[in-house]
CSV table of C-alpha atoms and ligand atoms in Angstrom, one decimal:
chain,number,residue,atom,x,y,z
T,1,UNK,CA,0.0,0.2,0.1
T,2,UNK,CA,1.2,3.5,-0.9
T,3,UNK,CA,0.1,6.2,1.4
T,4,UNK,CA,-0.5,9.8,0.9
T,5,UNK,CA,2.4,12.0,1.5
T,6,UNK,CA,2.7,13.7,4.9
T,7,UNK,CA,0.7,17.1,5.3
T,8,UNK,CA,-1.5,16.4,2.4
T,9,UNK,CA,-5.2,15.6,2.1
T,10,UNK,CA,-7.6,14.0,-0.2
T,11,UNK,CA,-10.6,15.6,-0.8
T,12,UNK,CA,-13.2,12.8,-1.1
T,13,UNK,CA,-16.2,12.9,-3.2
T,14,UNK,CA,-18.7,12.9,-0.4
T,15,UNK,CA,-16.9,16.1,1.0
T,16,UNK,CA,-16.4,18.0,-2.3
T,17,UNK,CA,-19.6,20.0,-1.8
T,18,UNK,CA,-17.7,22.0,1.0
T,19,UNK,CA,-15.2,23.1,-1.5
T,20,UNK,CA,-17.6,23.8,-4.1
T,21,UNK,CA,-19.5,26.0,-1.5
T,22,UNK,CA,-16.3,27.7,-0.7
T,23,UNK,CA,-15.2,28.2,-4.3
T,24,UNK,CA,-18.5,29.4,-5.5
T,25,UNK,CA,-18.5,32.2,-2.6
T,26,UNK,CA,-15.0,33.2,-3.7
T,27,UNK,CA,-16.0,33.4,-7.5
T,28,UNK,CA,-19.2,35.3,-6.3
T,29,UNK,CA,-17.3,37.7,-4.5
T,30,UNK,CA,-14.9,38.2,-7.3
T,31,UNK,CA,-17.5,38.9,-9.6
T,32,UNK,CA,-19.3,41.6,-7.1
T,33,UNK,CA,-15.7,43.1,-6.9
T,34,UNK,CA,-15.0,43.2,-10.6
T,35,UNK,CA,-11.9,40.7,-9.9
T,36,UNK,CA,-11.0,38.4,-13.0
T,37,UNK,CA,-9.2,35.2,-12.6
T,38,UNK,CA,-5.8,34.7,-13.3
T,39,UNK,CA,-4.2,31.2,-13.6
T,40,UNK,CA,-0.6,30.9,-13.2
T,41,UNK,CA,1.8,27.7,-13.2
T,42,UNK,CA,2.0,25.7,-10.2
T,43,UNK,CA,5.9,25.9,-10.4
T,44,UNK,CA,8.0,28.8,-11.3
T,45,UNK,CA,11.5,29.5,-11.3
T,46,UNK,CA,13.0,29.4,-7.8
T,47,UNK,CA,14.6,32.9,-8.1
T,48,UNK,CA,11.0,34.5,-8.5
T,49,UNK,CA,10.2,33.5,-4.9
T,50,UNK,CA,13.8,34.4,-3.6
T,51,UNK,CA,13.0,37.8,-4.8
T,52,UNK,CA,9.0,37.9,-4.7
T,53,UNK,CA,8.7,36.6,-1.2
T,54,UNK,CA,12.0,37.5,0.1
T,55,UNK,CA,15.0,35.7,1.3
T,56,UNK,CA,14.5,36.7,5.0
T,57,UNK,CA,11.0,35.0,5.4
T,58,UNK,CA,10.2,31.6,6.8
T,59,UNK,CA,8.7,30.7,3.6
T,60,UNK,CA,11.8,31.1,1.6
T,61,UNK,CA,14.3,29.8,4.4
T,62,UNK,CA,12.6,26.9,5.6
T,63,UNK,CA,9.4,26.1,3.6
T,64,UNK,CA,10.0,25.7,-0.1
T,65,UNK,CA,9.5,22.7,-2.3
T,66,UNK,CA,12.8,23.4,-4.5
T,67,UNK,CA,14.0,20.7,-6.9
T,68,UNK,CA,16.1,20.6,-10.1
T,69,UNK,CA,14.3,19.7,-13.2
T,70,UNK,CA,15.9,17.5,-15.6
T,71,UNK,CA,17.3,20.5,-17.6
T,72,UNK,CA,19.2,21.2,-14.4
T,73,UNK,CA,16.9,24.5,-13.7
T,74,UNK,CA,15.9,25.3,-10.2
T,75,UNK,CA,12.3,25.0,-9.8
T,76,UNK,CA,9.8,25.7,-6.9
T,77,UNK,CA,6.3,24.7,-6.3
T,78,UNK,CA,4.5,27.8,-5.6
T,79,UNK,CA,4.4,28.5,-1.6
T,80,UNK,CA,1.7,31.4,-2.4
T,81,UNK,CA,0.1,33.1,-5.1
T,82,UNK,CA,1.1,36.6,-5.3
T,83,UNK,CA,4.8,36.2,-6.8
T,84,UNK,CA,3.4,34.4,-9.8
T,85,UNK,CA,0.6,37.0,-10.4
T,86,UNK,CA,3.4,39.8,-10.3
T,87,UNK,CA,5.6,38.0,-12.6
T,88,UNK,CA,2.9,37.6,-15.0
T,89,UNK,CA,1.6,41.1,-14.5
T,90,UNK,CA,5.0,42.2,-15.8
T,91,UNK,CA,5.4,39.6,-18.4
T,92,UNK,CA,2.4,40.4,-20.0
T,93,UNK,CA,2.7,44.1,-19.8
T,94,UNK,CA,-0.4,44.6,-17.7
T,95,UNK,CA,1.0,47.9,-16.6
T,96,UNK,CA,0.3,49.6,-19.9
T,97,UNK,CA,-3.2,48.0,-19.8
T,98,UNK,CA,-6.4,49.2,-18.0
T,99,UNK,CA,-5.6,49.9,-14.3
T,100,UNK,CA,-6.2,49.2,-11.6
T,101,UNK,CA,-5.6,45.4,-12.7
T,102,UNK,CA,-8.1,43.5,-10.4
T,103,UNK,CA,-7.6,39.7,-10.1
T,104,UNK,CA,-8.3,36.7,-8.2
T,105,UNK,CA,-7.0,33.2,-7.9
T,106,UNK,CA,-7.9,29.9,-6.2
T,107,UNK,CA,-4.6,27.8,-6.0
T,108,UNK,CA,-2.8,25.0,-4.3
T,109,UNK,CA,0.3,26.3,-2.4
T,110,UNK,CA,3.0,24.1,-1.1
T,111,UNK,CA,5.2,24.6,2.1
T,112,UNK,CA,7.2,22.4,3.8
T,113,UNK,CA,5.9,22.8,7.4
T,114,UNK,CA,5.4,20.9,10.5
T,115,UNK,CA,1.7,19.3,9.8
T,116,UNK,CA,-0.8,20.1,12.2
T,117,UNK,CA,-4.5,21.2,12.5
T,118,UNK,CA,-4.8,23.9,10.0
T,119,UNK,CA,-1.2,23.7,8.7
T,120,UNK,CA,-0.7,21.5,5.7
T,121,UNK,CA,2.2,21.0,3.2
T,122,UNK,CA,-0.3,21.2,0.3
T,123,UNK,CA,-3.2,23.7,1.0
T,124,UNK,CA,-5.4,26.0,-0.9
T,125,UNK,CA,-5.8,29.7,-1.1
T,126,UNK,CA,-8.5,32.0,-2.4
T,127,UNK,CA,-6.6,35.1,-3.1
T,128,UNK,CA,-6.9,38.6,-4.7
T,129,UNK,CA,-4.6,41.1,-6.2
T,130,UNK,CA,-5.1,44.8,-7.1
T,131,UNK,CA,-2.3,46.4,-9.0
T,132,UNK,CA,-2.0,50.2,-10.0
T,133,UNK,CA,-3.6,52.2,-7.0
T,134,UNK,CA,-1.9,53.6,-4.1
T,135,UNK,CA,-5.1,55.0,-2.7
T,136,UNK,CA,-6.5,53.8,0.8
T,137,UNK,CA,-9.7,53.3,-1.1
T,138,UNK,CA,-8.1,50.2,-2.7
T,139,UNK,CA,-6.7,49.0,0.6
T,140,UNK,CA,-10.2,49.3,2.1
T,141,UNK,CA,-11.9,47.6,-1.0
T,142,UNK,CA,-9.5,44.6,-0.7
T,143,UNK,CA,-10.5,44.3,3.2
T,144,UNK,CA,-14.3,44.7,2.1
T,145,UNK,CA,-13.8,42.0,-0.5
T,146,UNK,CA,-12.2,39.6,2.2
T,147,UNK,CA,-15.0,40.6,4.7
T,148,UNK,CA,-17.9,40.1,2.2
T,149,UNK,CA,-16.3,36.5,1.1
T,150,UNK,CA,-16.4,35.6,4.9
T,151,UNK,CA,-19.9,36.9,5.3
T,152,UNK,CA,-21.0,34.6,2.3
T,153,UNK,CA,-19.8,31.6,4.2
T,154,UNK,CA,-21.6,32.3,7.3
T,155,UNK,CA,-18.7,32.2,9.4
T,156,UNK,CA,-19.0,34.4,12.9
T,157,UNK,CA,-16.7,35.7,15.5
T,158,UNK,CA,-13.9,36.5,12.8
T,159,UNK,CA,-12.0,39.4,14.1
T,160,UNK,CA,-10.3,42.1,11.6
T,161,UNK,CA,-6.8,43.2,13.1
T,162,UNK,CA,-5.0,45.9,11.1
T,163,UNK,CA,-1.7,47.7,11.1
T,164,UNK,CA,0.4,49.9,9.2
T,165,UNK,CA,4.2,49.0,8.8
T,166,UNK,CA,4.9,52.1,7.0
T,167,UNK,CA,7.2,52.7,4.0
T,168,UNK,CA,11.0,52.3,3.7
T,169,UNK,CA,11.7,55.8,5.1
T,170,UNK,CA,9.8,55.6,8.5
T,171,UNK,CA,10.4,51.7,8.8
T,172,UNK,CA,14.2,52.5,9.1
T,173,UNK,CA,13.5,54.6,12.2
T,174,UNK,CA,11.3,51.9,13.6
T,175,UNK,CA,13.7,49.1,13.0
T,176,UNK,CA,16.2,51.0,14.8
T,177,UNK,CA,14.1,51.9,17.8
T,178,UNK,CA,13.0,48.2,17.8
T,179,UNK,CA,16.4,46.8,17.7
T,180,UNK,CA,17.5,49.3,20.5
T,181,UNK,CA,14.6,47.8,22.6
T,182,UNK,CA,15.4,44.2,21.9
T,183,UNK,CA,19.1,44.5,22.2
T,184,UNK,CA,19.0,43.7,26.1
T,185,UNK,CA,16.9,40.5,25.3
T,186,UNK,CA,18.7,38.9,22.4
T,187,UNK,CA,19.6,36.1,24.8
T,188,UNK,CA,16.3,35.2,25.7
T,189,UNK,CA,15.0,35.1,22.0
T,190,UNK,CA,14.5,31.9,20.2
T,191,UNK,CA,17.2,31.0,17.6
T,192,UNK,CA,15.2,32.2,14.7
T,193,UNK,CA,14.6,35.5,16.1
T,194,UNK,CA,18.4,36.0,17.0
T,195,UNK,CA,18.8,35.6,13.2
T,196,UNK,CA,15.8,38.0,12.4
T,197,UNK,CA,17.4,40.6,14.7
T,198,UNK,CA,20.1,40.9,12.1
T,199,UNK,CA,18.3,40.6,8.9
T,200,UNK,CA,14.5,41.6,9.5
T,201,UNK,CA,13.8,42.6,13.0
T,202,UNK,CA,10.1,43.3,12.2
T,203,UNK,CA,9.5,40.0,11.8
T,204,UNK,CA,10.3,39.1,15.5
T,205,UNK,CA,7.0,40.7,16.4
T,206,UNK,CA,5.3,37.9,14.3
T,207,UNK,CA,7.1,35.2,16.5
T,208,UNK,CA,4.9,32.5,18.0
T,209,UNK,CA,7.2,31.4,20.8
T,210,UNK,CA,6.0,32.3,24.2
T,211,UNK,CA,9.4,33.7,25.4
T,212,UNK,CA,9.6,36.0,22.3
T,213,UNK,CA,5.8,37.0,22.7
T,214,UNK,CA,6.6,38.1,26.2
T,215,UNK,CA,9.5,40.2,25.1
T,216,UNK,CA,7.7,41.8,22.3
T,217,UNK,CA,4.7,42.8,24.5
T,218,UNK,CA,6.4,46.0,25.5
T,219,UNK,CA,8.1,46.7,22.2
T,220,UNK,CA,7.8,50.2,20.4
T,221,UNK,CA,4.8,50.3,18.0
T,222,UNK,CA,5.4,51.0,14.2
T,223,UNK,CA,2.2,53.1,14.3
T,224,UNK,CA,3.9,55.6,16.6
T,225,UNK,CA,6.8,56.0,13.9
T,226,UNK,CA,4.9,56.6,10.7
T,227,UNK,CA,5.7,59.5,8.4
T,228,UNK,CA,3.1,61.8,7.7
T,229,UNK,CA,2.2,60.2,4.4
T,230,UNK,CA,1.8,56.7,5.9
T,231,UNK,CA,0.0,58.1,9.0
T,232,UNK,CA,-2.6,59.8,6.7
T,233,UNK,CA,-2.9,56.8,4.6
T,234,UNK,CA,-3.6,54.6,7.5
T,235,UNK,CA,-6.2,57.1,8.8
T,236,UNK,CA,-8.0,57.0,5.7
T,237,UNK,CA,-8.1,53.2,5.4
T,238,UNK,CA,-9.6,53.2,9.0
T,239,UNK,CA,-12.2,55.9,8.0
T,240,UNK,CA,-13.2,53.8,5.1
T,241,UNK,CA,-13.6,50.8,7.0
T,242,UNK,CA,-15.6,52.5,9.6
T,243,UNK,CA,-17.7,54.4,6.9
T,244,UNK,CA,-18.7,50.8,5.7
T,245,UNK,CA,-19.5,49.8,9.1
T,246,UNK,CA,-16.7,47.3,9.3
T,247,UNK,CA,-15.3,46.6,12.9
T,248,UNK,CA,-11.7,46.2,13.3
T,249,UNK,CA,-8.8,46.4,15.9
T,250,UNK,CA,-5.2,47.8,15.3
T,251,UNK,CA,-3.0,45.3,16.2
T,252,UNK,CA,0.6,46.4,16.4
T,253,UNK,CA,1.9,42.9,16.0
T,254,UNK,CA,0.8,42.3,12.8
T,255,UNK,CA,3.8,42.4,10.1
T,256,UNK,CA,4.6,41.4,6.9
T,257,UNK,CA,8.4,41.7,7.3
T,258,UNK,CA,9.7,42.3,3.8
T,259,UNK,CA,11.2,45.5,2.3
T,260,UNK,CA,8.5,45.6,-0.2
T,261,UNK,CA,5.6,45.5,1.9
T,262,UNK,CA,4.4,48.8,2.8
T,263,UNK,CA,1.5,50.2,4.9
T,264,UNK,CA,-1.4,48.4,5.5
T,265,UNK,CA,-1.3,44.8,6.6
T,266,UNK,CA,-4.4,42.9,7.9
T,267,UNK,CA,-5.5,39.7,9.4
T,268,UNK,CA,-8.9,37.8,9.8
T,269,UNK,CA,-8.6,35.7,12.8
T,270,UNK,CA,-10.8,33.2,14.6
T,271,UNK,CA,-10.2,31.7,18.1
T,272,UNK,CA,-12.1,28.6,17.2
T,273,UNK,CA,-9.7,26.4,15.4
T,274,UNK,CA,-6.6,26.5,17.8
T,275,UNK,CA,-3.3,28.0,17.1
T,276,UNK,CA,-3.5,28.5,13.4
T,277,UNK,CA,-6.1,30.9,13.8
T,278,UNK,CA,-5.6,33.3,10.9
T,279,UNK,CA,-8.0,32.4,8.0
T,280,UNK,CA,-7.1,35.6,5.9
T,281,UNK,CA,-3.9,37.5,5.8
T,282,UNK,CA,-3.2,40.6,3.3
T,283,UNK,CA,-1.8,44.2,2.8
T,284,UNK,CA,-0.1,46.4,0.6
T,285,UNK,CA,3.1,45.7,-1.5
T,286,UNK,CA,4.0,48.9,-3.2
T,287,UNK,CA,7.9,47.6,-3.6
T,288,UNK,CA,7.2,44.2,-5.2
T,289,UNK,CA,6.9,44.9,-9.0
T,290,UNK,CA,9.9,47.0,-8.8
T,291,UNK,CA,11.6,44.4,-6.8
T,292,UNK,CA,10.8,42.0,-9.8
T,293,UNK,CA,12.4,44.6,-12.4
T,294,UNK,CA,9.2,46.6,-13.1
T,295,UNK,CA,8.6,50.4,-12.7
T,296,UNK,CA,6.8,51.5,-9.6
T,297,UNK,CA,3.3,49.9,-9.3
T,298,UNK,CA,1.6,49.8,-5.9
T,299,UNK,CA,-0.4,47.1,-5.2
T,300,UNK,CA,-2.6,45.5,-2.5
T,301,UNK,CA,-4.3,42.0,-1.8
T,302,UNK,CA,-5.1,39.1,0.3
T,303,UNK,CA,-4.9,35.4,0.7
T,304,UNK,CA,-7.4,33.0,2.3
T,305,UNK,CA,-6.8,29.7,3.5
T,306,UNK,CA,-9.7,27.3,2.4
T,307,UNK,CA,-8.7,24.4,4.7
T,308,UNK,CA,-8.7,26.6,7.8
T,309,UNK,CA,-12.2,28.0,6.6
T,310,UNK,CA,-13.8,24.5,6.1
T,311,UNK,CA,-12.2,23.7,9.7
T,312,UNK,CA,-13.8,26.8,11.2
T,313,UNK,CA,-17.1,26.0,9.6
T,314,UNK,CA,-16.8,22.5,10.8
T,315,UNK,CA,-15.9,23.4,14.4
T,316,UNK,CA,-18.5,26.0,14.9
T,317,UNK,CA,-21.4,24.2,13.3
T,318,UNK,CA,-21.8,26.6,10.4
T,319,UNK,CA,-23.8,24.5,7.8
T,320,UNK,CA,-22.7,23.8,4.2
T,321,UNK,CA,-25.5,23.8,1.9
T,322,UNK,CA,-26.3,20.5,0.7
T,323,UNK,CA,-25.2,19.3,-2.9
T,324,UNK,CA,-27.7,18.7,-5.5
T,325,UNK,CA,-29.2,15.2,-5.6
T,326,UNK,CA,-30.3,13.0,-8.7
T,327,UNK,CA,-33.7,14.2,-9.9
T,328,UNK,CA,-34.8,10.7,-11.1
T,329,UNK,CA,-34.0,7.3,-10.9
T,330,UNK,CA,-35.1,4.6,-13.6
T,331,UNK,CA,-35.4,1.2,-12.2
T,332,UNK,CA,-35.4,-1.8,-14.4
T,333,UNK,CA,-37.3,-5.2,-13.5
T,334,UNK,CA,-35.8,-7.6,-16.2
T,335,UNK,CA,-33.3,-7.3,-19.0
T,336,UNK,CA,-35.5,-5.6,-21.4
T,337,UNK,CA,-36.8,-3.0,-18.9
T,338,UNK,CA,-33.3,-2.3,-17.8
T,339,UNK,CA,-32.6,-1.3,-21.2
T,340,UNK,CA,-35.5,1.2,-21.2
T,341,UNK,CA,-34.5,2.5,-17.9
T,342,UNK,CA,-30.9,3.2,-19.3
T,343,UNK,CA,-32.3,4.9,-22.4
T,344,UNK,CA,-34.9,6.8,-20.3
T,345,UNK,CA,-32.0,8.0,-17.9
T,346,UNK,CA,-29.9,9.1,-21.0
T,347,UNK,CA,-32.8,11.0,-22.6
T,348,UNK,CA,-33.2,12.7,-19.2
T,349,UNK,CA,-29.7,13.8,-19.0
T,350,UNK,CA,-29.7,15.0,-22.4
T,351,UNK,CA,-32.4,17.5,-21.2
T,352,UNK,CA,-30.1,18.5,-18.2
T,353,UNK,CA,-31.8,16.6,-15.7
T,354,UNK,CA,-29.6,14.7,-13.1
T,355,UNK,CA,-30.7,11.0,-13.4
T,356,UNK,CA,-29.4,7.7,-12.4
T,357,UNK,CA,-29.9,4.0,-13.3
T,358,UNK,CA,-28.6,0.6,-12.0
T,359,UNK,CA,-25.3,-0.9,-13.2
T,360,UNK,CA,-25.0,-3.5,-10.3
T,361,UNK,CA,-27.6,-5.9,-11.3
T,362,UNK,CA,-29.7,-5.1,-8.3
T,363,UNK,CA,-33.1,-6.3,-7.7
T,364,UNK,CA,-36.0,-3.8,-7.9
T,365,UNK,CA,-36.3,-3.8,-4.2
T,366,UNK,CA,-32.6,-3.0,-3.9
T,367,UNK,CA,-32.7,-0.4,-6.4
T,368,UNK,CA,-35.2,1.5,-4.5
T,369,UNK,CA,-33.0,1.4,-1.5
T,370,UNK,CA,-30.2,2.7,-3.4
T,371,UNK,CA,-32.3,5.4,-5.0
T,372,UNK,CA,-33.2,6.4,-1.5
T,373,UNK,CA,-29.8,6.3,-0.4
T,374,UNK,CA,-28.3,8.5,-3.2
T,375,UNK,CA,-31.4,11.0,-2.5
T,376,UNK,CA,-33.2,10.6,-5.7
T,377,UNK,CA,-36.4,12.9,-5.8
T,378,UNK,CA,-38.4,10.6,-8.2
T,379,UNK,CA,-38.1,6.8,-8.8
T,380,UNK,CA,-39.7,5.3,-11.9
T,381,UNK,CA,-39.8,1.6,-11.7
T,382,UNK,CA,-40.2,-0.2,-15.3
T,383,UNK,CA,-41.4,-3.6,-16.0
T,384,UNK,CA,-43.3,-5.8,-18.6
T,385,UNK,CA,-46.6,-4.0,-18.0
T,386,UNK,CA,-44.8,-0.4,-18.3
T,387,UNK,CA,-43.1,-1.2,-21.5
T,388,UNK,CA,-46.5,-2.5,-23.0
T,389,UNK,CA,-48.4,0.5,-21.8
T,390,UNK,CA,-45.7,3.2,-22.9
T,391,UNK,CA,-46.2,4.8,-19.0
T,392,UNK,CA,-44.8,4.5,-15.7
T,393,UNK,CA,-45.8,5.4,-12.3
T,394,UNK,CA,-43.1,8.1,-11.0
T,395,UNK,CA,-43.2,8.1,-7.3
T,396,UNK,CA,-41.8,11.3,-5.4
T,397,UNK,CA,-39.7,9.8,-2.7
T,398,UNK,CA,-40.6,12.6,-0.2
T,399,UNK,CA,-44.0,11.8,0.4
T,400,UNK,CA,-44.8,8.7,-2.0
T,401,UNK,CA,-46.9,10.8,-4.1
T,402,UNK,CA,-47.6,8.8,-7.5
T,403,UNK,CA,-48.3,9.8,-11.1
T,404,UNK,CA,-48.7,7.7,-14.1
T,405,UNK,CA,-46.6,9.6,-16.7
T,406,UNK,CA,-46.2,8.5,-20.3
T,407,UNK,CA,-42.4,7.9,-21.2
T,408,UNK,CA,-42.2,11.0,-23.7
T,409,UNK,CA,-43.8,13.2,-20.9
T,410,UNK,CA,-41.2,12.3,-18.0
T,411,UNK,CA,-38.6,15.0,-18.6
T,412,UNK,CA,-41.2,17.4,-18.8
T,413,UNK,CA,-42.9,16.4,-15.5
T,414,UNK,CA,-39.7,16.5,-13.7
T,415,UNK,CA,-38.8,19.9,-15.0
T,416,UNK,CA,-42.3,21.2,-14.1
T,417,UNK,CA,-42.1,19.8,-10.7
T,418,UNK,CA,-38.7,21.1,-9.9
T,419,UNK,CA,-39.0,23.2,-6.7
N,501,LIG,P1,0.7,31.4,9.6
N,501,LIG,O1,1.1,32.8,10.5
N,501,LIG,O2,-0.3,30.8,10.0
N,501,LIG,O3,2.0,30.5,9.1
N,501,LIG,P2,1.1,32.6,7.1
N,501,LIG,O4,1.5,34.2,7.4
N,501,LIG,O5,2.5,31.9,6.7
N,501,LIG,O6,0.4,32.1,8.1
N,501,LIG,P3,0.0,33.4,4.5
N,501,LIG,O7,1.4,33.6,3.8
N,501,LIG,O8,-0.3,35.0,5.0
N,501,LIG,O9,0.2,33.0,5.9
N,501,LIG,O10,-1.0,32.9,4.0
N,501,LIG,C1,-2.2,33.1,3.9
N,501,LIG,C2,-3.1,32.3,4.5
N,501,LIG,O11,-3.0,30.9,3.9
N,501,LIG,C3,-3.2,32.3,5.9
N,501,LIG,O12,-3.8,33.2,6.7
N,501,LIG,C4,-3.7,30.7,6.3
N,501,LIG,O13,-5.1,30.9,6.2
N,501,LIG,C5,-3.3,30.1,5.0
N,501,LIG,N1,-2.0,29.0,5.2
N,501,LIG,C6,-0.9,29.6,5.2
N,501,LIG,N2,0.1,28.5,5.4
N,501,LIG,C7,-0.8,27.4,5.6
N,501,LIG,C8,-0.7,25.9,5.8
N,501,LIG,N3,0.9,25.4,5.8
N,501,LIG,N4,-1.7,25.3,5.8
N,501,LIG,C9,-3.1,25.6,5.7
N,501,LIG,N5,-3.3,27.1,5.4
N,501,LIG,C10,-2.3,27.8,5.3
N,502,LIG,MG1,3.4,30.6,7.8
């Protein structure tokens, strides 16, 4: 027996409807916000992520699925969606097209992490990306899109936390202040944070180790160091959120610790799914396109983790709408009527009706049982008499109501009685 790789999961046929529900809500949100789908490859040149995600991040340092292909190129399975979209934006000259470029994706992503509840090695994201606007309205719209998506799912008690991590200019001052504050505690910090202290101190605020959390609790706040432009931007994002009636809290510990992430960062967090509570994370990355060799192009977006959302819905008893069931089941009593049942099922399908019939050689009684099990709305059992008369009793399974219908009228009958 060959087992599934660690940290991956099958979506079994009986569970796929949960995914469809979430994907439908994602596409519906995208339509409402005029976001168009972009599909980029599952793998990219490793270099893209070194530059597009950043070589001081956990993703790049520890989590990437990187390998040499047969042509000796270094290839990486995408650990997130933004870098590929940014590459495509540049490669396809979108900056000279219609701006803002508003896009979304639903993708698998790959990270070599320690698997636990809500943390997998292959997981899935719904993400959106808006390129070309540096206005706070764009930040707010992206946050509203995330909120609208979560509302469609019916999840409750998901908190919105926001922060601003400023721009290159004001962050330099902040980094100096932060390092000054942390210096006496270097010895108490985890090994990763000691490294971060040199390379990317902001990232220490994001550490999940208890000891580091204690230290950073009293750290200076980025929001106290924002330059006047960044402070104004942050204020306007907040007034946009408030104007739209969205509740939020400013959490100075949310960071996106890359040079080209700027200003707004945000997270939607739930307390209901354990330590991996962030169901959606996003922010502004005005420096990314330049980092990848393009001209200055402000951008903002988010990514939501689909597995965590399913977990949240399951844990809190939020119902998933049920999948559609077969509308009609045609049973056959003998060989000839089975052929008729098969033909009627095919004719129904040709009219867009979900129909089923027997392929297991079951008795009529067992076929009724099976039809009930798969949730068929109507059952029509055909035998010698029915063949002779050209009509069959069509039984509504919910209440046993029976109507005799001519074969040629069955499709019309089912369509007419759709609820
Ligand atoms: P975390 O702090 O939980 O590691 P992250 O900051 O690495 O999250 P992002 O890169 O912002 O996560 O990804 C966006 C979203 O994708 C997360 O909020 C989460 O819902 C989901 N996600 C990230 N990593 C995983 C994973 N390994 N397994 C399942 N979902 C994930
Ligand atoms: Mg992570």
